[in-house]
mmCIF file of C-alpha atoms in Angstrom:
data_model
loop_
_atom_site.group_PDB
_atom_site.id
_atom_site.type_symbol
_atom_site.label_atom_id
_atom_site.label_comp_id
_atom_site.label_asym_id
_atom_site.label_seq_id
_atom_site.Cartn_x
_atom_site.Cartn_y
_atom_site.Cartn_z
ATOM 1 C CA MET A 1 39.185 -20.084 -9.651
ATOM 2 C CA ALA A 2 38.337 -16.456 -10.407
ATOM 3 C CA LYS A 3 37.016 -14.293 -7.612
ATOM 4 C CA ILE A 4 33.983 -12.106 -8.225
ATOM 5 C CA LYS A 5 34.565 -8.475 -7.364
ATOM 6 C CA PRO A 6 32.444 -7.479 -4.329
ATOM 7 C CA SER A 7 29.606 -4.999 -4.783
ATOM 8 C CA LYS A 8 30.154 -1.461 -3.592
ATOM 9 C CA GLY A 9 26.913 0.087 -2.549
ATOM 10 C CA ALA A 10 25.930 2.546 0.161
ATOM 11 C CA PRO A 11 26.267 1.417 3.781
ATOM 12 C CA TYR A 12 22.551 2.051 4.365
ATOM 13 C CA ALA A 13 19.420 3.280 2.591
ATOM 14 C CA ARG A 14 16.647 5.691 3.477
ATOM 15 C CA ILE A 15 13.474 7.241 2.102
ATOM 16 C CA LEU A 16 14.412 10.611 0.623
ATOM 17 C CA GLY A 17 11.121 11.830 -0.803
ATOM 18 C CA VAL A 18 7.438 10.942 -0.995
ATOM 19 C CA GLY A 19 4.590 11.845 -3.344
ATOM 20 C CA GLY A 20 0.953 10.932 -3.783
ATOM 21 C CA TYR A 21 -1.874 11.202 -6.283
ATOM 22 C CA ARG A 22 -5.575 10.857 -5.571
ATOM 23 C CA PRO A 23 -8.061 10.893 -8.457
ATOM 24 C CA THR A 24 -10.188 14.012 -8.794
ATOM 25 C CA ARG A 25 -13.529 12.250 -8.336
ATOM 26 C CA VAL A 26 -14.523 11.967 -4.673
ATOM 27 C CA VAL A 27 -17.142 9.291 -4.004
ATOM 28 C CA PRO A 28 -19.196 9.559 -0.792
ATOM 29 C CA ASN A 29 -20.912 6.617 0.859
ATOM 30 C CA GLU A 30 -24.228 7.773 -0.598
ATOM 31 C CA VAL A 31 -23.077 6.635 -4.045
ATOM 32 C CA ILE A 32 -22.239 3.171 -2.715
ATOM 33 C CA LEU A 33 -25.698 2.940 -1.135
ATOM 34 C CA GLU A 34 -27.262 3.125 -4.589
ATOM 35 C CA THR A 35 -26.242 -0.500 -5.222
ATOM 36 C CA ILE A 36 -26.170 -2.146 -1.769
ATOM 37 C CA GLU A 37 -28.639 -2.278 1.097
ATOM 38 C CA SER A 38 -26.836 -0.531 3.934
ATOM 39 C CA SER A 39 -26.429 2.899 5.521
ATOM 40 C CA ASP A 40 -23.816 5.605 5.842
ATOM 41 C CA GLU A 41 -23.687 5.001 9.600
ATOM 42 C CA TRP A 42 -23.080 1.257 9.091
ATOM 43 C CA ILE A 43 -20.241 1.836 6.612
ATOM 44 C CA ARG A 44 -18.563 4.375 8.892
ATOM 45 C CA SER A 45 -18.910 2.227 11.996
ATOM 46 C CA ARG A 46 -17.655 -0.916 10.243
ATOM 47 C CA SER A 47 -14.746 0.621 8.314
ATOM 48 C CA GLY A 48 -14.270 4.280 9.193
ATOM 49 C CA ILE A 49 -14.679 5.202 5.523
ATOM 50 C CA GLU A 50 -16.524 8.416 4.658
ATOM 51 C CA THR A 51 -15.339 8.956 1.081
ATOM 52 C CA ARG A 52 -12.979 7.414 -1.444
ATOM 53 C CA HIS A 53 -11.501 8.448 -4.818
ATOM 54 C CA TRP A 54 -12.333 6.710 -8.093
ATOM 55 C CA ALA A 55 -10.228 7.184 -11.208
ATOM 56 C CA SER A 56 -11.486 8.445 -14.562
ATOM 57 C CA ASP A 57 -10.550 6.806 -17.865
ATOM 58 C CA GLU A 58 -7.590 9.188 -18.135
ATOM 59 C CA GLU A 59 -6.341 8.413 -14.630
ATOM 60 C CA THR A 60 -4.707 5.141 -15.531
ATOM 61 C CA VAL A 61 -2.343 3.133 -13.345
ATOM 62 C CA ALA A 62 0.571 4.596 -15.305
ATOM 63 C CA ALA A 63 -0.750 8.168 -15.301
ATOM 64 C CA MET A 64 -1.383 8.213 -11.546
ATOM 65 C CA SER A 65 2.029 6.672 -10.923
ATOM 66 C CA VAL A 66 3.800 9.302 -13.002
ATOM 67 C CA GLU A 67 2.064 12.088 -11.079
ATOM 68 C CA ALA A 68 2.937 10.624 -7.672
ATOM 69 C CA SER A 69 6.489 9.789 -8.744
ATOM 70 C CA GLY A 70 7.172 13.278 -10.069
ATOM 71 C CA LYS A 71 6.282 14.687 -6.656
ATOM 72 C CA ALA A 72 8.469 12.139 -4.862
ATOM 73 C CA ILE A 73 11.447 12.853 -7.113
ATOM 74 C CA ALA A 74 11.069 16.601 -6.555
ATOM 75 C CA ASP A 75 10.714 16.048 -2.814
ATOM 76 C CA ALA A 76 13.936 14.019 -2.816
ATOM 77 C CA GLY A 77 15.784 16.797 -4.616
ATOM 78 C CA ILE A 78 17.112 14.616 -7.421
ATOM 79 C CA SER A 79 16.435 14.294 -11.143
ATOM 80 C CA ALA A 80 14.625 11.455 -12.904
ATOM 81 C CA GLU A 81 17.858 10.600 -14.754
ATOM 82 C CA GLN A 82 19.387 9.560 -11.434
ATOM 83 C CA ILE A 83 16.753 6.887 -10.824
ATOM 84 C CA GLY A 84 18.339 3.462 -11.349
ATOM 85 C CA GLY A 85 15.336 1.304 -10.516
ATOM 86 C CA VAL A 86 11.542 1.531 -10.672
ATOM 87 C CA ILE A 87 9.524 -0.966 -8.645
ATOM 88 C CA VAL A 88 5.736 -0.913 -8.997
ATOM 89 C CA SER A 89 3.398 -2.835 -6.724
ATOM 90 C CA THR A 90 -0.102 -3.259 -8.143
ATOM 91 C CA VAL A 91 -2.825 -5.834 -8.695
ATOM 92 C CA SER A 92 -4.930 -3.662 -10.988
ATOM 93 C CA HIS A 93 -2.776 -3.218 -14.095
ATOM 94 C CA PHE A 94 -4.617 -5.408 -16.579
ATOM 95 C CA LYS A 95 -1.819 -5.996 -19.060
ATOM 96 C CA GLN A 96 0.121 -9.117 -18.118
ATOM 97 C CA THR A 97 3.104 -7.816 -20.038
ATOM 98 C CA PRO A 98 5.016 -5.579 -20.380
ATOM 99 C CA ALA A 99 5.362 -4.421 -16.786
ATOM 100 C CA VAL A 100 3.762 -1.012 -16.250
ATOM 101 C CA ALA A 101 6.993 -0.026 -14.470
ATOM 102 C CA THR A 102 8.757 0.149 -17.826
ATOM 103 C CA GLU A 103 6.193 2.634 -19.165
ATOM 104 C CA ILE A 104 6.473 4.728 -16.014
ATOM 105 C CA ALA A 105 10.281 4.718 -16.110
ATOM 106 C CA ASP A 106 10.186 5.953 -19.704
ATOM 107 C CA LYS A 107 7.574 8.665 -19.124
ATOM 108 C CA LEU A 108 9.495 9.999 -16.135
ATOM 109 C CA GLY A 109 12.658 10.308 -18.219
ATOM 110 C CA THR A 110 14.885 7.889 -16.332
ATOM 111 C CA ALA A 111 18.099 6.777 -17.998
ATOM 112 C CA LYS A 112 16.990 3.239 -18.843
ATOM 113 C CA ALA A 113 16.288 2.339 -15.218
ATOM 114 C CA ALA A 114 15.665 -1.283 -14.269
ATOM 115 C CA ALA A 115 11.893 -1.574 -14.025
ATOM 116 C CA PHE A 116 9.553 -4.313 -12.875
ATOM 117 C CA ASP A 117 6.181 -4.965 -11.246
ATOM 118 C CA ILE A 118 5.447 -7.011 -8.150
ATOM 119 C CA SER A 119 2.174 -8.506 -6.951
ATOM 120 C CA ALA A 120 2.019 -8.588 -3.171
ATOM 121 C CA GLY A 121 -1.372 -7.031 -2.568
ATOM 122 C CA CYS A 122 -1.639 -4.675 0.366
ATOM 123 C CA ALA A 123 1.865 -5.624 1.548
ATOM 124 C CA GLY A 124 3.334 -4.632 -1.805
ATOM 125 C CA PHE A 125 4.789 -1.317 -0.699
ATOM 126 C CA GLY A 126 6.749 -3.026 2.076
ATOM 127 C CA TYR A 127 8.002 -5.644 -0.335
ATOM 128 C CA GLY A 128 9.092 -2.966 -2.802
ATOM 129 C CA LEU A 129 10.790 -0.916 -0.099
ATOM 130 C CA THR A 130 12.784 -3.957 1.011
ATOM 131 C CA LEU A 131 13.889 -4.714 -2.535
ATOM 132 C CA ALA A 132 14.897 -1.083 -3.080
ATOM 133 C CA LYS A 133 16.963 -1.080 0.099
ATOM 134 C CA GLY A 134 18.776 -4.205 -1.094
ATOM 135 C CA MET A 135 19.503 -2.692 -4.502
ATOM 136 C CA ILE A 136 21.062 0.408 -2.958
ATOM 137 C CA VAL A 137 23.163 -1.404 -0.367
ATOM 138 C CA GLU A 138 24.227 -3.980 -2.964
ATOM 139 C CA GLY A 139 25.205 -1.202 -5.357
ATOM 140 C CA SER A 140 23.041 -1.961 -8.387
ATOM 141 C CA ALA A 141 21.293 1.433 -8.132
ATOM 142 C CA GLU A 142 21.917 4.705 -6.329
ATOM 143 C CA TYR A 143 18.263 5.773 -6.232
ATOM 144 C CA VAL A 144 15.203 3.561 -6.534
ATOM 145 C CA LEU A 145 11.600 4.634 -7.023
ATOM 146 C CA VAL A 146 9.027 2.499 -5.180
ATOM 147 C CA ILE A 147 5.415 2.948 -6.271
ATOM 148 C CA GLY A 148 2.202 1.528 -4.855
ATOM 149 C CA VAL A 149 -0.699 2.109 -7.235
ATOM 150 C CA GLU A 150 -4.208 0.756 -7.642
ATOM 151 C CA ARG A 151 -7.418 1.250 -9.599
ATOM 152 C CA LEU A 152 -9.464 -1.011 -7.363
ATOM 153 C CA SER A 153 -12.705 0.524 -8.611
ATOM 154 C CA ASP A 154 -12.120 -1.703 -11.662
ATOM 155 C CA LEU A 155 -12.128 -4.765 -9.400
ATOM 156 C CA THR A 156 -15.015 -3.796 -7.121
ATOM 157 C CA ASP A 157 -18.360 -5.584 -7.216
ATOM 158 C CA LEU A 158 -20.745 -2.767 -6.347
ATOM 159 C CA GLU A 159 -23.425 -5.307 -5.436
ATOM 160 C CA ASP A 160 -21.224 -7.087 -2.881
ATOM 161 C CA ARG A 161 -22.323 -5.697 0.487
ATOM 162 C CA ALA A 162 -19.119 -6.911 2.150
ATOM 163 C CA THR A 163 -16.676 -5.069 -0.128
ATOM 164 C CA ALA A 164 -18.502 -2.490 -2.272
ATOM 165 C CA PHE A 165 -17.683 0.344 0.133
ATOM 166 C CA LEU A 166 -14.058 -0.576 0.846
ATOM 167 C CA PHE A 167 -11.927 0.177 -2.161
ATOM 168 C CA GLY A 168 -10.486 3.331 -3.666
ATOM 169 C CA ASP A 169 -7.954 4.372 -6.295
ATOM 170 C CA GLY A 170 -4.663 6.241 -6.084
ATOM 171 C CA ALA A 171 -0.876 6.136 -6.267
ATOM 172 C CA GLY A 172 1.849 6.722 -3.711
ATOM 173 C CA ALA A 173 5.584 6.804 -4.395
ATOM 174 C CA VAL A 174 8.842 7.162 -2.511
ATOM 175 C CA VAL A 175 12.437 7.660 -3.605
ATOM 176 C CA VAL A 176 14.885 5.463 -1.718
ATOM 177 C CA GLY A 177 18.537 6.450 -1.761
ATOM 178 C CA PRO A 178 21.879 6.106 0.045
ATOM 179 C CA ALA A 179 22.350 6.900 3.732
ATOM 180 C CA GLN A 180 25.241 6.954 6.178
ATOM 181 C CA GLU A 181 23.209 5.615 9.085
ATOM 182 C CA PRO A 182 20.341 3.123 9.378
ATOM 183 C CA ALA A 183 16.992 4.621 8.304
ATOM 184 C CA ILE A 184 15.112 1.543 7.055
ATOM 185 C CA GLY A 185 15.061 -1.244 9.595
ATOM 186 C CA PRO A 186 15.065 -5.001 9.024
ATOM 187 C CA THR A 187 11.884 -6.201 7.338
ATOM 188 C CA VAL A 188 9.686 -8.788 8.988
ATOM 189 C CA TRP A 189 7.745 -10.349 6.118
ATOM 190 C CA GLY A 190 6.163 -13.586 5.069
ATOM 191 C CA SER A 191 3.098 -15.354 3.728
ATOM 192 C CA GLU A 192 0.355 -17.679 4.918
ATOM 193 C CA GLY A 193 -0.839 -19.336 1.741
ATOM 194 C CA ASP A 194 -3.152 -21.681 3.620
ATOM 195 C CA LYS A 195 -5.381 -18.623 4.140
ATOM 196 C CA SER A 196 -5.319 -17.481 0.500
ATOM 197 C CA GLU A 197 -9.057 -18.020 0.061
ATOM 198 C CA THR A 198 -9.889 -15.275 2.573
ATOM 199 C CA ILE A 199 -8.993 -12.473 0.113
ATOM 200 C CA LYS A 200 -9.079 -13.337 -3.556
ATOM 201 C CA GLN A 201 -10.243 -12.560 -7.057
ATOM 202 C CA THR A 202 -13.661 -14.104 -7.556
ATOM 203 C CA VAL A 203 -12.767 -16.074 -10.696
ATOM 204 C CA PRO A 204 -9.760 -16.350 -13.052
ATOM 205 C CA TRP A 205 -9.659 -14.090 -16.109
ATOM 206 C CA THR A 206 -9.945 -17.216 -18.271
ATOM 207 C CA ASP A 207 -13.395 -17.989 -16.863
ATOM 208 C CA TYR A 208 -14.591 -14.549 -17.994
ATOM 209 C CA ARG A 209 -12.841 -14.891 -21.358
ATOM 210 C CA ASP A 210 -14.341 -18.307 -22.029
ATOM 211 C CA GLY A 211 -17.833 -17.251 -21.030
ATOM 212 C CA THR A 212 -17.948 -19.536 -18.006
ATOM 213 C CA VAL A 213 -19.081 -16.493 -16.013
ATOM 214 C CA GLU A 214 -20.700 -13.302 -17.268
ATOM 215 C CA LYS A 215 -19.686 -11.036 -14.395
ATOM 216 C CA PHE A 216 -16.303 -9.336 -14.590
ATOM 217 C CA PRO A 217 -13.893 -10.626 -11.900
ATOM 218 C CA ALA A 218 -13.761 -8.685 -8.646
ATOM 219 C CA ILE A 219 -12.007 -8.806 -5.287
ATOM 220 C CA THR A 220 -13.866 -10.569 -2.518
ATOM 221 C CA GLN A 221 -12.992 -11.378 1.061
ATOM 222 C CA GLU A 222 -14.148 -13.152 4.199
ATOM 223 C CA GLY A 223 -14.402 -10.104 6.390
ATOM 224 C CA GLN A 224 -14.411 -11.666 9.851
ATOM 225 C CA ALA A 225 -11.546 -14.061 9.078
ATOM 226 C CA VAL A 226 -9.439 -11.224 7.683
ATOM 227 C CA PHE A 227 -10.254 -9.022 10.672
ATOM 228 C CA ARG A 228 -9.201 -11.657 13.201
ATOM 229 C CA TRP A 229 -5.986 -12.429 11.324
ATOM 230 C CA ALA A 230 -5.043 -8.767 10.919
ATOM 231 C CA VAL A 231 -5.755 -7.843 14.543
ATOM 232 C CA PHE A 232 -4.098 -10.790 16.269
ATOM 233 C CA GLU A 233 -1.354 -11.938 13.906
ATOM 234 C CA MET A 234 -0.280 -8.615 12.424
ATOM 235 C CA ALA A 235 0.108 -7.012 15.827
ATOM 236 C CA LYS A 236 2.674 -9.729 16.530
ATOM 237 C CA VAL A 237 4.476 -8.965 13.256
ATOM 238 C CA ALA A 238 4.486 -5.249 14.062
ATOM 239 C CA GLN A 239 6.064 -5.984 17.427
ATOM 240 C CA GLN A 240 8.672 -8.179 15.743
ATOM 241 C CA ALA A 241 9.571 -5.276 13.446
ATOM 242 C CA LEU A 242 10.043 -3.015 16.466
ATOM 243 C CA ASP A 243 12.223 -5.629 18.108
ATOM 244 C CA ALA A 244 14.276 -6.124 14.920
ATOM 245 C CA ALA A 245 14.899 -2.369 14.750
ATOM 246 C CA GLY A 246 15.960 -2.346 18.394
ATOM 247 C CA ILE A 247 13.296 0.093 19.554
ATOM 248 C CA SER A 248 10.136 0.012 21.653
ATOM 249 C CA ALA A 249 6.681 1.474 21.123
ATOM 250 C CA ASP A 250 7.706 4.386 23.339
ATOM 251 C CA ASP A 251 10.414 5.326 20.806
ATOM 252 C CA LEU A 252 7.924 5.684 17.947
ATOM 253 C CA ASP A 253 6.662 8.987 16.605
ATOM 254 C CA VAL A 254 4.313 7.648 13.928
ATOM 255 C CA PHE A 255 2.361 4.478 13.123
ATOM 256 C CA ILE A 256 1.429 3.946 9.454
ATOM 257 C CA PRO A 257 -0.464 0.691 9.002
ATOM 258 C CA HIS A 258 -2.104 -0.428 5.780
ATOM 259 C CA GLN A 259 -5.364 1.470 5.551
ATOM 260 C CA ALA A 260 -7.665 -1.545 5.443
ATOM 261 C CA ASN A 261 -10.204 -0.744 8.119
ATOM 262 C CA GLU A 262 -10.197 1.754 10.971
ATOM 263 C CA ARG A 263 -11.376 -0.881 13.449
ATOM 264 C CA ILE A 264 -8.299 -2.960 12.595
ATOM 265 C CA ILE A 265 -6.097 0.106 13.081
ATOM 266 C CA ASP A 266 -7.673 0.856 16.476
ATOM 267 C CA SER A 267 -7.242 -2.745 17.605
ATOM 268 C CA MET A 268 -3.574 -2.817 16.569
ATOM 269 C CA VAL A 269 -2.897 0.439 18.416
ATOM 270 C CA LYS A 270 -4.431 -1.068 21.547
ATOM 271 C CA THR A 271 -2.619 -4.418 21.247
ATOM 272 C CA LEU A 272 0.748 -2.719 20.636
ATOM 273 C CA LYS A 273 0.062 -0.366 23.566
ATOM 274 C CA LEU A 274 1.146 2.646 21.557
ATOM 275 C CA PRO A 275 1.595 5.783 23.684
ATOM 276 C CA GLU A 276 -0.713 8.744 23.114
ATOM 277 C CA HIS A 277 2.117 10.785 21.591
ATOM 278 C CA VAL A 278 2.325 8.416 18.589
ATOM 279 C CA THR A 279 0.579 9.839 15.520
ATOM 280 C CA VAL A 280 -1.594 7.196 13.857
ATOM 281 C CA ALA A 281 -2.396 7.371 10.123
ATOM 282 C CA ARG A 282 -6.134 7.337 9.429
ATOM 283 C CA ASP A 283 -6.163 8.106 5.730
ATOM 284 C CA ILE A 284 -8.771 5.333 5.396
ATOM 285 C CA ARG A 285 -11.491 7.867 6.232
ATOM 286 C CA THR A 286 -11.225 9.870 3.018
ATOM 287 C CA THR A 287 -9.197 7.608 0.736
ATOM 288 C CA GLY A 288 -10.579 4.133 1.445
ATOM 289 C CA ASN A 289 -8.544 0.967 1.026
ATOM 290 C CA THR A 290 -6.097 1.506 -1.839
ATOM 291 C CA SER A 291 -4.112 -1.703 -1.250
ATOM 292 C CA ALA A 292 -0.449 -1.209 -2.261
ATOM 293 C CA ALA A 293 -0.913 2.578 -2.447
ATOM 294 C CA SER A 294 -2.293 3.018 1.057
ATOM 295 C CA ILE A 295 0.930 3.310 3.084
ATOM 296 C CA PRO A 296 2.765 5.828 0.863
ATOM 297 C CA LEU A 297 -0.454 7.849 0.428
ATOM 298 C CA ALA A 298 -0.955 7.947 4.193
ATOM 299 C CA MET A 299 2.703 8.864 4.706
ATOM 300 C CA GLU A 300 2.464 11.683 2.194
ATOM 301 C CA ARG A 301 -0.660 13.105 3.830
ATOM 302 C CA LEU A 302 0.795 13.027 7.359
ATOM 303 C CA LEU A 303 3.864 14.948 6.197
ATOM 304 C CA ALA A 304 1.822 17.396 4.113
ATOM 305 C CA THR A 305 -0.519 18.237 7.001
ATOM 306 C CA GLY A 306 2.274 18.499 9.547
ATOM 307 C CA GLU A 307 0.929 15.626 11.656
ATOM 308 C CA ALA A 308 4.328 13.998 11.075
ATOM 309 C CA LYS A 309 7.651 15.622 10.342
ATOM 310 C CA SER A 310 10.937 14.842 8.659
ATOM 311 C CA GLY A 311 13.143 12.657 10.813
ATOM 312 C CA ASP A 312 10.282 11.047 12.721
ATOM 313 C CA THR A 313 10.547 7.334 13.450
ATOM 314 C CA ALA A 314 7.637 5.424 11.922
ATOM 315 C CA LEU A 315 6.441 1.844 12.039
ATOM 316 C CA VAL A 316 4.886 0.750 8.743
ATOM 317 C CA ILE A 317 3.052 -2.519 8.161
ATOM 318 C CA GLY A 318 1.134 -3.860 5.190
ATOM 319 C CA PHE A 319 -0.964 -7.015 5.035
ATOM 320 C CA GLY A 320 -3.424 -8.532 2.622
ATOM 321 C CA ALA A 321 -4.201 -11.036 -0.123
ATOM 322 C CA GLY A 322 -1.976 -14.077 -0.111
ATOM 323 C CA LEU A 323 -2.060 -13.765 2.789
ATOM 324 C CA VAL A 324 1.152 -11.737 2.807
ATOM 325 C CA TYR A 325 2.629 -9.180 5.152
ATOM 326 C CA ALA A 326 5.630 -6.867 5.589
ATOM 327 C CA ALA A 327 6.593 -4.573 8.453
ATOM 328 C CA THR A 328 9.580 -2.339 9.103
ATOM 329 C CA VAL A 329 10.637 0.795 10.951
ATOM 330 C CA VAL A 330 11.675 3.805 8.866
ATOM 331 C CA THR A 331 12.890 7.356 9.305
ATOM 332 C CA LEU A 332 10.488 9.683 7.515
ATOM 333 C CA PRO A 333 11.897 11.859 4.711
#
C-alpha cells in the first residue's frame, strides 16, 4: 500500500494585513424615516445606528471587494501573485454561479488562486478565517485572502419597521499568511438550524420569478428572539473561544463582535465582564450591520484610528442567519 506524502505547511497562521471599503453614499436615519413610522431617537436607542453606507450601481460586490483586498494586500506587504486562495463570504451576490471569488481573484492579478464563495451570514468572516488558517497550515497555500462583503441595501425592505434601519453595504478583507507562533486561536463554531426561521430571506427567488409574490425578496428577522439568543448564547461561545485560546478576559486588548446591534454588544461586554482597558468595536454607529463584512471593517477602522494597534490580542465573534456562529482569538496585524 502506497503512503501519501504528508503536507508541509507553516506551523501556524496569522492575519498579516487588513483593508476595508465603504461606499461613498452615507445614509442618515432621516432617509430611513421616509418609509417607516419611527424616529431618529428610537433607531439610535434600539440599535446604536446613526448612519450607514449604501452602494451605487458601480459599487458592486466584486468592485468593493477588489478595493478592500488591494488595501489588505498592500498592508500585508506582499503582491497579489503570492495569493494562493481567495475566500469570499457573502449573501448578496445574486449570481448563483460562477463564484464572485473567481472574478475578484482575476481582477486582483493573482496567479490562478483557488477561489470560492461561502454562505455563512454574519459568521462568514470567522468561517473564512478558519478555512484560510487550515489551508496555510496544511500547505495548500502560502497566503490566503479572506473577504467579507455585502450589498444588503439590495435585500432591505424599506417598509419593514423591524429591519429597514439595520443594514448597510461594504467590504472588509484580510490577508492570512504563515507564522512561527500561534496568532489565530482555535475556532469555536457551530449552527442551530432549529432557529433558522428567526433570520431569513422572506421568500425563495423562485416565488418572485414565478410571480407568486410581487415584492422582491428581503431579509427579515424576529428581533427579540435574535437579541435573546445573541446575548445569552453567544456570550457563552465567546467565553469558550477565550478558554480554547488559553487566555482570560483580562488578557484581551480588543473585542470585535459582529456589528449587529449596539445593545447586543453592550450586553456581551457586561456578561463577559470585560475590563475597562479592553477596546470595544462600535463600528455599528456609522456603518450599520454589514453582515459578513462587519468584523473586518470594524478591525480596519480600529487600527486606522489608533484605538487598536498591531500585536494586540483580540476576541472576534460573528453570529447570524442559520443560526450560525464562529468565535476565535487573534493577534491583530
